[in-house]
mmCIF file of C-alpha atoms in Angstrom:
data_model
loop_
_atom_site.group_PDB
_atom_site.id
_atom_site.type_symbol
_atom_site.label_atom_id
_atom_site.label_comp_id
_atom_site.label_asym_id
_atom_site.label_seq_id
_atom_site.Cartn_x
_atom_site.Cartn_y
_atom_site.Cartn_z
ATOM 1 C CA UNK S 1 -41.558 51.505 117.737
ATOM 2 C CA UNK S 2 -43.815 50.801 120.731
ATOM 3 C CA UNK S 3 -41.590 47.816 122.303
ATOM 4 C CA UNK S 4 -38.663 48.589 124.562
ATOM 5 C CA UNK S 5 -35.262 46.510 124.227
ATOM 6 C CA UNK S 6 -32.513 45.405 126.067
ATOM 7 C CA UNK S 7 -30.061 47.161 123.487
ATOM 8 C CA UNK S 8 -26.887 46.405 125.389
ATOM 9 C CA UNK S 9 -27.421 42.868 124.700
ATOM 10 C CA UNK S 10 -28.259 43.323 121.450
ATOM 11 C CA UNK S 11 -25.568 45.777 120.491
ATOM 12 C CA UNK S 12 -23.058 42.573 122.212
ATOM 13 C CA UNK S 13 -24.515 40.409 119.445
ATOM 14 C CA UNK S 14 -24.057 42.526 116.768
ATOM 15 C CA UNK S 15 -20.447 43.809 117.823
ATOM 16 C CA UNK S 16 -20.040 39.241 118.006
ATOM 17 C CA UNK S 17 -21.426 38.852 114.358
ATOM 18 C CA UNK S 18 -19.322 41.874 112.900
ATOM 19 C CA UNK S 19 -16.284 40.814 114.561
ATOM 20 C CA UNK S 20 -17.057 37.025 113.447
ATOM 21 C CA UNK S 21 -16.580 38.439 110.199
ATOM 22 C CA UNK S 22 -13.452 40.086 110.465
ATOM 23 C CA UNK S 23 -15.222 43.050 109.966
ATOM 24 C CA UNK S 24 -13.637 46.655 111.456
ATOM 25 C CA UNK S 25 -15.817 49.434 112.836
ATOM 26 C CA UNK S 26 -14.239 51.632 109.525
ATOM 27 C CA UNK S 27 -14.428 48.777 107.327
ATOM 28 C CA UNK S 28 -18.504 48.635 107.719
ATOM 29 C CA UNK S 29 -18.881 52.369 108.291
ATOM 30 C CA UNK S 30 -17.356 52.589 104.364
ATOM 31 C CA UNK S 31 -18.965 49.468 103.052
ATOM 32 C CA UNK S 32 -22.314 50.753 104.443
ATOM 33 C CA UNK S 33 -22.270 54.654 104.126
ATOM 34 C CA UNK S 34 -23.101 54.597 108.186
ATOM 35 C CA UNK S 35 -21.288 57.120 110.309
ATOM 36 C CA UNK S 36 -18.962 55.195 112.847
ATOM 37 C CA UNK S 37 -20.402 56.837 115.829
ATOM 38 C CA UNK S 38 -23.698 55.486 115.076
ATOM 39 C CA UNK S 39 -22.398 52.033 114.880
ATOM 40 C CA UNK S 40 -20.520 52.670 118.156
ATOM 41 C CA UNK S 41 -23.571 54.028 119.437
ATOM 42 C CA UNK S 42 -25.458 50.504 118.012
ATOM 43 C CA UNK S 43 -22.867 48.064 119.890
ATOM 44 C CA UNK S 44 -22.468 49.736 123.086
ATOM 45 C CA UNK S 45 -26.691 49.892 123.557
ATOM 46 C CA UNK S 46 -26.884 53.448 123.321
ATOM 47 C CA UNK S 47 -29.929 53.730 121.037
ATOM 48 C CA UNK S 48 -32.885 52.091 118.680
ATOM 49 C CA UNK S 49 -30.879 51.659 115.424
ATOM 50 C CA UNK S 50 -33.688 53.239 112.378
ATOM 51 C CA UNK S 51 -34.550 50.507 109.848
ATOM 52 C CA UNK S 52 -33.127 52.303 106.693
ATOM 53 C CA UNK S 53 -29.623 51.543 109.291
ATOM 54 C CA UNK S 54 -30.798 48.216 109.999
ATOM 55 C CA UNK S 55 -31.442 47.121 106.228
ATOM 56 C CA UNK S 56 -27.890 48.453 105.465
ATOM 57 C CA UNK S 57 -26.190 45.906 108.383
ATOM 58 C CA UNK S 58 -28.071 43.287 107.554
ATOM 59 C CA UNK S 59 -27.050 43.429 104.409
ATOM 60 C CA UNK S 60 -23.429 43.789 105.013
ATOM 61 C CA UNK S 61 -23.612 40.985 107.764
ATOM 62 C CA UNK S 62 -26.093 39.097 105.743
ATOM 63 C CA UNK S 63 -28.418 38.345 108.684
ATOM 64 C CA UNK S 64 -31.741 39.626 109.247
ATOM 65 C CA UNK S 65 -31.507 42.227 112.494
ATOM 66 C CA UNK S 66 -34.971 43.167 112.280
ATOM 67 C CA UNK S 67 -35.868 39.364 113.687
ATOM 68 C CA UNK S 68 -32.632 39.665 115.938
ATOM 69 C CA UNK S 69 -33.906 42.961 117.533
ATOM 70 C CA UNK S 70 -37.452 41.702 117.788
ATOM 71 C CA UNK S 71 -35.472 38.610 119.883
ATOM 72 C CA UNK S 72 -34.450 41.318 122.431
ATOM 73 C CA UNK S 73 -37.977 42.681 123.144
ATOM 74 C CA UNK S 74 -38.363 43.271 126.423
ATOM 75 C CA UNK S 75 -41.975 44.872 126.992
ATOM 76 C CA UNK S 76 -44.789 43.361 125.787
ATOM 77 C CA UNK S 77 -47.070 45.977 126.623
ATOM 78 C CA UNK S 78 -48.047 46.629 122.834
ATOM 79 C CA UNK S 79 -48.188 42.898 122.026
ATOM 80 C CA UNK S 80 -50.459 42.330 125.175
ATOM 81 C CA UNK S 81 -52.954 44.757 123.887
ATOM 82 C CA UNK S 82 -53.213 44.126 120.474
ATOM 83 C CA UNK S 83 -53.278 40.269 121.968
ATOM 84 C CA UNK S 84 -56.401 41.181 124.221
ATOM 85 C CA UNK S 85 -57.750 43.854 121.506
ATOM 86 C CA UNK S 86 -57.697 40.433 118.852
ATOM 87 C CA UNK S 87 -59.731 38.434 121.429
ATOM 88 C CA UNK S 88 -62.547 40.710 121.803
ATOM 89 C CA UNK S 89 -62.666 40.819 118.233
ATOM 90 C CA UNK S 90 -62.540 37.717 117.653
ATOM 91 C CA UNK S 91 -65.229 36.384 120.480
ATOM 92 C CA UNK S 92 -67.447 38.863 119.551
ATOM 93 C CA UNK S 93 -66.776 41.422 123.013
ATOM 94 C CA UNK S 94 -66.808 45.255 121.369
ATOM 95 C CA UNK S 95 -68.293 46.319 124.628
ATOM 96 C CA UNK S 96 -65.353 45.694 126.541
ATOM 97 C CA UNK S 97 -63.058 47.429 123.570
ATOM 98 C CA UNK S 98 -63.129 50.865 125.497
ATOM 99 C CA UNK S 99 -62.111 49.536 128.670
ATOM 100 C CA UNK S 100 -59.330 47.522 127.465
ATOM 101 C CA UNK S 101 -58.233 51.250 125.453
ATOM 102 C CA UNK S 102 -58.172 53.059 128.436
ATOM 103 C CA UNK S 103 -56.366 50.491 130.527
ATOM 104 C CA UNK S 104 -53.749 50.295 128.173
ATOM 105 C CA UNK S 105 -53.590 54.359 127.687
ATOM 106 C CA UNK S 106 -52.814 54.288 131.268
ATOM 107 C CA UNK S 107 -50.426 51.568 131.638
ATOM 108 C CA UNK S 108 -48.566 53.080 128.687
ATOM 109 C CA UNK S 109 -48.390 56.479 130.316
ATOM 110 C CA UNK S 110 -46.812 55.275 133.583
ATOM 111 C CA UNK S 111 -44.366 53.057 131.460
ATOM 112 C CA UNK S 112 -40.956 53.961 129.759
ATOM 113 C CA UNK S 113 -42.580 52.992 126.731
ATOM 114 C CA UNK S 114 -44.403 56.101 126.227
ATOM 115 C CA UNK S 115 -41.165 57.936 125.085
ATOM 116 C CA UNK S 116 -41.150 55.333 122.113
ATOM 117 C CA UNK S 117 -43.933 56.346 120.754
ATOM 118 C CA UNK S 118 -44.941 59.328 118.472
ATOM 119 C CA UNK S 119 -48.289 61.521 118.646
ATOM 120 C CA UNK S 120 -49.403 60.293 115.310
ATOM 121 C CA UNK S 121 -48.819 56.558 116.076
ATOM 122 C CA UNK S 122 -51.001 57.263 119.277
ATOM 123 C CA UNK S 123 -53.732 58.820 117.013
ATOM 124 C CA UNK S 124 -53.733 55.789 114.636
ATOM 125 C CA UNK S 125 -54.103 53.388 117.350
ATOM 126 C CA UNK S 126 -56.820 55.640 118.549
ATOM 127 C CA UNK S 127 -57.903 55.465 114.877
ATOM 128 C CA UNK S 128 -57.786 51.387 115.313
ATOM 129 C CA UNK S 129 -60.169 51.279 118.045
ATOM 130 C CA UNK S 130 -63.221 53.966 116.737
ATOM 131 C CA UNK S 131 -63.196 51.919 113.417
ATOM 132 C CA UNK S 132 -63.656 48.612 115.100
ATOM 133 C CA UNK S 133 -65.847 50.207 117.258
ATOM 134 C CA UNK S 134 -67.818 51.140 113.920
ATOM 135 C CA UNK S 135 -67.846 48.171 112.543
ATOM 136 C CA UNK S 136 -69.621 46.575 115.043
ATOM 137 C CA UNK S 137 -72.201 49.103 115.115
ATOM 138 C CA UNK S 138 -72.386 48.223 111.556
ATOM 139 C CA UNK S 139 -71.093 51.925 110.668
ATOM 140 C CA UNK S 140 -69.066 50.727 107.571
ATOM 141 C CA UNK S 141 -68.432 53.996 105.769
ATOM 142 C CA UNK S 142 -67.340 55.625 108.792
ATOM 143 C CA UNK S 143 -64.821 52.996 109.070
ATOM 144 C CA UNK S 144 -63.498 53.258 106.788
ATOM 145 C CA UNK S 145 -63.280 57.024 106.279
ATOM 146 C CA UNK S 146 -61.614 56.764 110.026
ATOM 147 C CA UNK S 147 -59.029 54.259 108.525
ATOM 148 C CA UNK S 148 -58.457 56.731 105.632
ATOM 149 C CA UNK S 149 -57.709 59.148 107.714
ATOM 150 C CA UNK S 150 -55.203 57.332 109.747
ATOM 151 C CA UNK S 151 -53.402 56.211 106.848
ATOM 152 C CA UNK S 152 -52.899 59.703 105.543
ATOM 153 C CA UNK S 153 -51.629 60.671 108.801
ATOM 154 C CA UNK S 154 -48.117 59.187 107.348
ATOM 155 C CA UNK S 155 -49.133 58.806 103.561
ATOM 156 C CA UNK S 156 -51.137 61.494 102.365
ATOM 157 C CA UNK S 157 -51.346 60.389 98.867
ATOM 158 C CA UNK S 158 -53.359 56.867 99.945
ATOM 159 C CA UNK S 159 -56.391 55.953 98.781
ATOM 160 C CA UNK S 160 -57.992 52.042 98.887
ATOM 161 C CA UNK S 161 -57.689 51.727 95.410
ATOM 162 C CA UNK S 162 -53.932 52.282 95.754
ATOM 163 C CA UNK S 163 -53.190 49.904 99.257
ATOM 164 C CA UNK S 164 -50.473 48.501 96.876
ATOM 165 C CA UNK S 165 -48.196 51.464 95.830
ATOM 166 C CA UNK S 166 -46.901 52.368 99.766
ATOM 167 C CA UNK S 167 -44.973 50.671 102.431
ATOM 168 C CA UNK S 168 -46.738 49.736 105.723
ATOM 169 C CA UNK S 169 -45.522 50.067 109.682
ATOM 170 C CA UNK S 170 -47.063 47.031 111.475
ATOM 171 C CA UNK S 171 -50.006 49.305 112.888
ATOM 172 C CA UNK S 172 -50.645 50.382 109.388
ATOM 173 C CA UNK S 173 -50.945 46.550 108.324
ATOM 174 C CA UNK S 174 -53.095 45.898 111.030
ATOM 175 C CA UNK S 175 -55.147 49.181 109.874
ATOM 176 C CA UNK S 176 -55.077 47.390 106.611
ATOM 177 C CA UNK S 177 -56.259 43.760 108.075
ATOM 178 C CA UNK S 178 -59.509 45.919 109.530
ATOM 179 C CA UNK S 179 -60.034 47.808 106.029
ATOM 180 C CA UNK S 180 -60.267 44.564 103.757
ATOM 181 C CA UNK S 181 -62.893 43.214 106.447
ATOM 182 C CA UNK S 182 -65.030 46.414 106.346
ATOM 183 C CA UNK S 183 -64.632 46.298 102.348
ATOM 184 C CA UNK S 184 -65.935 43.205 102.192
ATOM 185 C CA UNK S 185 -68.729 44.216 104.767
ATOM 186 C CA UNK S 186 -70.204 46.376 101.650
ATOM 187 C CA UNK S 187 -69.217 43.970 99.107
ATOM 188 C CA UNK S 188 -66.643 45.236 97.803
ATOM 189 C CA UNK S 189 -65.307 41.535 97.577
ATOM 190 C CA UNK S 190 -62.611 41.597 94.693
ATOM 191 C CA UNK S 191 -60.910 44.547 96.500
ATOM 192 C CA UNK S 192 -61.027 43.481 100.107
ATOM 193 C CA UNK S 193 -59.685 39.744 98.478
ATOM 194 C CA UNK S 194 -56.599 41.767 96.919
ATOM 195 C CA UNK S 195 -55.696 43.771 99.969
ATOM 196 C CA UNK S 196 -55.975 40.830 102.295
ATOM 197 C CA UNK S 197 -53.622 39.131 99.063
ATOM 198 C CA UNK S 198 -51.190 41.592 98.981
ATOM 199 C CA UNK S 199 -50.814 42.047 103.203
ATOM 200 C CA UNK S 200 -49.713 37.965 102.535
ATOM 201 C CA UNK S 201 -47.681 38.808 100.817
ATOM 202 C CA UNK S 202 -45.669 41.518 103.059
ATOM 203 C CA UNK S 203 -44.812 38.832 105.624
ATOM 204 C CA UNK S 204 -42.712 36.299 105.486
ATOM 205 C CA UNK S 205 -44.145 32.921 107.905
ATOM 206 C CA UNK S 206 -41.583 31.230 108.386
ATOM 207 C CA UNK S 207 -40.048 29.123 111.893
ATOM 208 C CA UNK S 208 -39.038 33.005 113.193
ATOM 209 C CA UNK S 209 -42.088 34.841 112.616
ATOM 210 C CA UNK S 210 -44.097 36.556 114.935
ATOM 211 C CA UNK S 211 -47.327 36.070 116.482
ATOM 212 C CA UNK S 212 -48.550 39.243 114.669
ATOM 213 C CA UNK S 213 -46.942 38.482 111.888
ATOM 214 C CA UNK S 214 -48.998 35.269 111.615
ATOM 215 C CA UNK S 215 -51.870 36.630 113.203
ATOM 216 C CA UNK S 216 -52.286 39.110 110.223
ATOM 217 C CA UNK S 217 -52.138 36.047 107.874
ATOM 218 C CA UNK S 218 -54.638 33.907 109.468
ATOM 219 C CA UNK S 219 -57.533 36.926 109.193
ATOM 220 C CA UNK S 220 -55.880 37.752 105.985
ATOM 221 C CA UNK S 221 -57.103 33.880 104.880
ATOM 222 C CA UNK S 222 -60.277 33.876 106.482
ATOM 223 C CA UNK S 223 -61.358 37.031 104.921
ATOM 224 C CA UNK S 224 -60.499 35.850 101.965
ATOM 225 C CA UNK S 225 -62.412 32.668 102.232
ATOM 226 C CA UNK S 226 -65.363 34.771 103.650
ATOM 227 C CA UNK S 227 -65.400 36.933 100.619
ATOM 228 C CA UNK S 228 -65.451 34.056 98.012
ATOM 229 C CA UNK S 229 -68.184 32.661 100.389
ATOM 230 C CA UNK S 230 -70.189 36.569 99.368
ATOM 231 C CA UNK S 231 -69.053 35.724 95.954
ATOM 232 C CA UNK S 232 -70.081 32.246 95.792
ATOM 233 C CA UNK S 233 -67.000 30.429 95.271
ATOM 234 C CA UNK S 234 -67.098 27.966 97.402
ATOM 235 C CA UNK S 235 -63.963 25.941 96.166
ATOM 236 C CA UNK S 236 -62.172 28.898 96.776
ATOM 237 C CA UNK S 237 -63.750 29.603 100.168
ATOM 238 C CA UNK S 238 -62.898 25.981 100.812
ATOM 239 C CA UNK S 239 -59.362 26.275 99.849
ATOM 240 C CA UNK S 240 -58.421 29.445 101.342
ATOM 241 C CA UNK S 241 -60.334 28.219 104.984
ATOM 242 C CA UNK S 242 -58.401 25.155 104.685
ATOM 243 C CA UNK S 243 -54.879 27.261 104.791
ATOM 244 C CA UNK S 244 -56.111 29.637 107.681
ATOM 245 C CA UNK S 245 -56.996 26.052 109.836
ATOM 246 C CA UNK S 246 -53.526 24.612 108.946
ATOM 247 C CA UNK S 247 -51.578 27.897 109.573
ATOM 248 C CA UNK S 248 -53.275 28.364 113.285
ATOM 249 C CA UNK S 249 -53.152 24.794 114.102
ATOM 250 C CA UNK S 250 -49.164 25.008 113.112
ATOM 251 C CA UNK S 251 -48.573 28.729 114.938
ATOM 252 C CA UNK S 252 -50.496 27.734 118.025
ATOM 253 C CA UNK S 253 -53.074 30.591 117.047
ATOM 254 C CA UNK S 254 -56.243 29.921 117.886
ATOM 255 C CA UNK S 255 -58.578 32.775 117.971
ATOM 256 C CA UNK S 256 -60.062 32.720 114.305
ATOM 257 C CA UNK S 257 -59.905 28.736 114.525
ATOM 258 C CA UNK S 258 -63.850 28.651 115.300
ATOM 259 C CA UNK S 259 -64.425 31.151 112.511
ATOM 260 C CA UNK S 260 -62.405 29.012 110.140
ATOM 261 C CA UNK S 261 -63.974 25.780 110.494
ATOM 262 C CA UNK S 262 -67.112 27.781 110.321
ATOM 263 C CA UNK S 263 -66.066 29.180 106.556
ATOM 264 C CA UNK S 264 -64.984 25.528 105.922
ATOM 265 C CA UNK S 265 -68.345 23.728 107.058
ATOM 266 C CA UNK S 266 -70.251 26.261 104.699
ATOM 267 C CA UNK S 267 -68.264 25.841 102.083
ATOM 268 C CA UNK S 268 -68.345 22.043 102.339
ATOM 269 C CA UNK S 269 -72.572 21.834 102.609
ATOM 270 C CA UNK S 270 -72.383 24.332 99.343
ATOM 271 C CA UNK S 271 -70.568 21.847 97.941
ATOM 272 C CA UNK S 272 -72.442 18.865 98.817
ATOM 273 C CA UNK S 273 -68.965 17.301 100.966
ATOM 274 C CA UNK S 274 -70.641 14.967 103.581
ATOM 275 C CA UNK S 275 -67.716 16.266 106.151
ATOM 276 C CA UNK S 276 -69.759 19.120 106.441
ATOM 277 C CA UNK S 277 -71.016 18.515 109.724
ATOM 278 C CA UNK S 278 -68.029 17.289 111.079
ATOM 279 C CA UNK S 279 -66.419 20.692 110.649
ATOM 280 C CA UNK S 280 -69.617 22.379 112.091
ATOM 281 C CA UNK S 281 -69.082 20.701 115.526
ATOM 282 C CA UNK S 282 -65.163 21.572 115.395
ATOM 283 C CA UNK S 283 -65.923 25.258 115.229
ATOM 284 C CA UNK S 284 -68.699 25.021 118.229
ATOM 285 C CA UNK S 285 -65.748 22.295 119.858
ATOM 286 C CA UNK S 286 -63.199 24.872 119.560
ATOM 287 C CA UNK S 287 -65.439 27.804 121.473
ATOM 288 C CA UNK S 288 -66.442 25.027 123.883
ATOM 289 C CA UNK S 289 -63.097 24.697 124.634
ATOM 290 C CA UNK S 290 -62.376 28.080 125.383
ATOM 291 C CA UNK S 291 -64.951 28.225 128.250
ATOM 292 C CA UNK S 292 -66.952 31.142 126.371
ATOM 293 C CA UNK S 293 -70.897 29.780 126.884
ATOM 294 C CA UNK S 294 -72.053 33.231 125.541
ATOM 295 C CA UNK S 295 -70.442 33.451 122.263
ATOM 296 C CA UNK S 296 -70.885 29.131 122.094
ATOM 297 C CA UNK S 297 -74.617 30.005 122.126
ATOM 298 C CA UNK S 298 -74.896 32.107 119.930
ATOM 299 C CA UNK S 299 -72.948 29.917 117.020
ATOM 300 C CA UNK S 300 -75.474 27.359 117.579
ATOM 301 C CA UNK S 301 -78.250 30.119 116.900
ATOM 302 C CA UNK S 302 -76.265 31.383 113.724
ATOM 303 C CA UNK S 303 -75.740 27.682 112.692
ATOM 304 C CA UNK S 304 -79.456 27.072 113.448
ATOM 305 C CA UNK S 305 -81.475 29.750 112.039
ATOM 306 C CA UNK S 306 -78.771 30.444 108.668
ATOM 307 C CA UNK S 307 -78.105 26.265 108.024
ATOM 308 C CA UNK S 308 -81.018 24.606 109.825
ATOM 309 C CA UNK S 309 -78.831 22.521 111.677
ATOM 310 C CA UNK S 310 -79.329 21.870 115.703
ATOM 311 C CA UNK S 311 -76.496 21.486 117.513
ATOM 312 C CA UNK S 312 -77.485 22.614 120.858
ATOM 313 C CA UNK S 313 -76.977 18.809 122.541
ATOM 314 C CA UNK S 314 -73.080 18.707 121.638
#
């Protein structure tokens, strides 16, 4: 875990829903196979419950307690940085990637928070960075021999071929997210279109979900939509751009929005759909918007010099 908690309010609430079902101490200790102590332990804030414990009580209170711990989060350190990490990404700033490491490194280290976290989750965030960091110096392979290697950090047995046949922390999802892009990098489309598939399908968007949660599934769409673009299937690319718009415009998420509309104006000329150049002016609107002139400017040189389109007087 990298976020810290406010456990003694969140071992109240789950002492409240236990005893709202006329549920003992004993009584779920021998309905769960959970020692007593650690569920005295769990109501009296006196440590992280593990999730194997946390699957058992929810199942025994019938509530989801991974979503009710997440609701007790108190430092957003982690969030912040993957928040900042996604936005440099996003826009297009891998410069500014190894600043925004260190900062964080050193934050984290004068922090509680550094207790929370183990050596190998610090090496696959440090694994996180040098393969974005490759990517954008178009150093695929390494990559993605860098993601390998993070992944067998805690799963020696993985391999891309096999994404489907292990469970995933959320930094090894987010691992994943960056592995389907770089896959698709060296056209390996059908495989980088399963893995961002299958990482769908691991989350659950609903009205509680996270904004990581939903952040995975709105690059999870728009890769997909940019690999049926490399494939030329442009009804798919359409379709699957379509659900990444309406997912960030309905989760407030707007940092692939620009890179959506641009998948969906491509798709749309392929296609010979007039609205085309409607959607081209809502991807350079939406980096207007955000006040970046740099990365605005060069859109309208992509859109100009790949489409022969000028948009520079918008």
């Amino acid at each position: 875990m990298f976020e810290s908690y406010d456990l003694k309010q969140f071992g109240e609430k789950i002492k409240n829903l236990r005893t709202s079902l006329g549920f003992s101490q004993a009584m779920v200790s021998k309905e769960t196979g959970i020692n007593i102590d650690t569920i005295h332990n769990i109501e009296n804030g006196y440590s992280i419950p593990r999730y194997d414990t946390l699957v058992q009580l929810s199942l025994c209170y019938k509530t989801d307690l991974h979503k009710i711990l997440a609701s007790y989060q108190r430092c957003n350190l982690l969030f912040d940085f993957y928040k900042k990490l996604d936005y440099l990404i996003n826009y297009g700033k891998f410069e500014e990637i190894k600043n925004l490491h260190e900062c964080f490194l050193s934050e984290l280290s004068k922090s509680n928070d550094l207790r929370l976290i183990t050596v190998v989750e610090l090496e696959q965030i440090n694994c996180l960075i040098l393969a974005v960091s490759s990517r954008y110096k178009k150093e695929i392979n390494s990559a993605l021999e860098t993601i390998r290697y993070a992944f067998n950090l805690t799963i020696p047995e993985f391999t891309y071929e096999r994404y489907a046949d292990f469970r995933y922390s959320s930094l090894e999802i987010r691992l994943l997210v960056v592995a389907a892009a770089c896959l698709g990098d060296i056209r390996k489309c059908s495989l980088s279109i399963s893995i961002s598939e299958f990482i769908i399908s691991l989350i659950d968007i609903d009205l509680f979900s996270d904004k990581s949660e939903d952040s995975y599934v709105i690059k999870s769409l728009a890769n997909i939509s940019y690999n049926y673009h490399r494939l030329d299937n442009h009804e798919k690319a359409l379709e699957y751009a379509k659900k990444g718009i309406d997912l960030s415009l309905e989760k407030g998420l707007l940092d692939m929005l620009h890179f959506l509309f641009l998948r969906l104006a491509v798709a749309q000329l392929r296609l010979g759909i007039s609205e085309y150049m409607d959607s081209f002016k809502k991807c350079l609107y939406v980096l207007k918007i955000g006040g970046d002139q740099a990365h605005y400017d060069h859109m309208v040189e992509i859109i100009r010099s790949r489409y022969s389109l000028n948009f520079t007087e918008l």
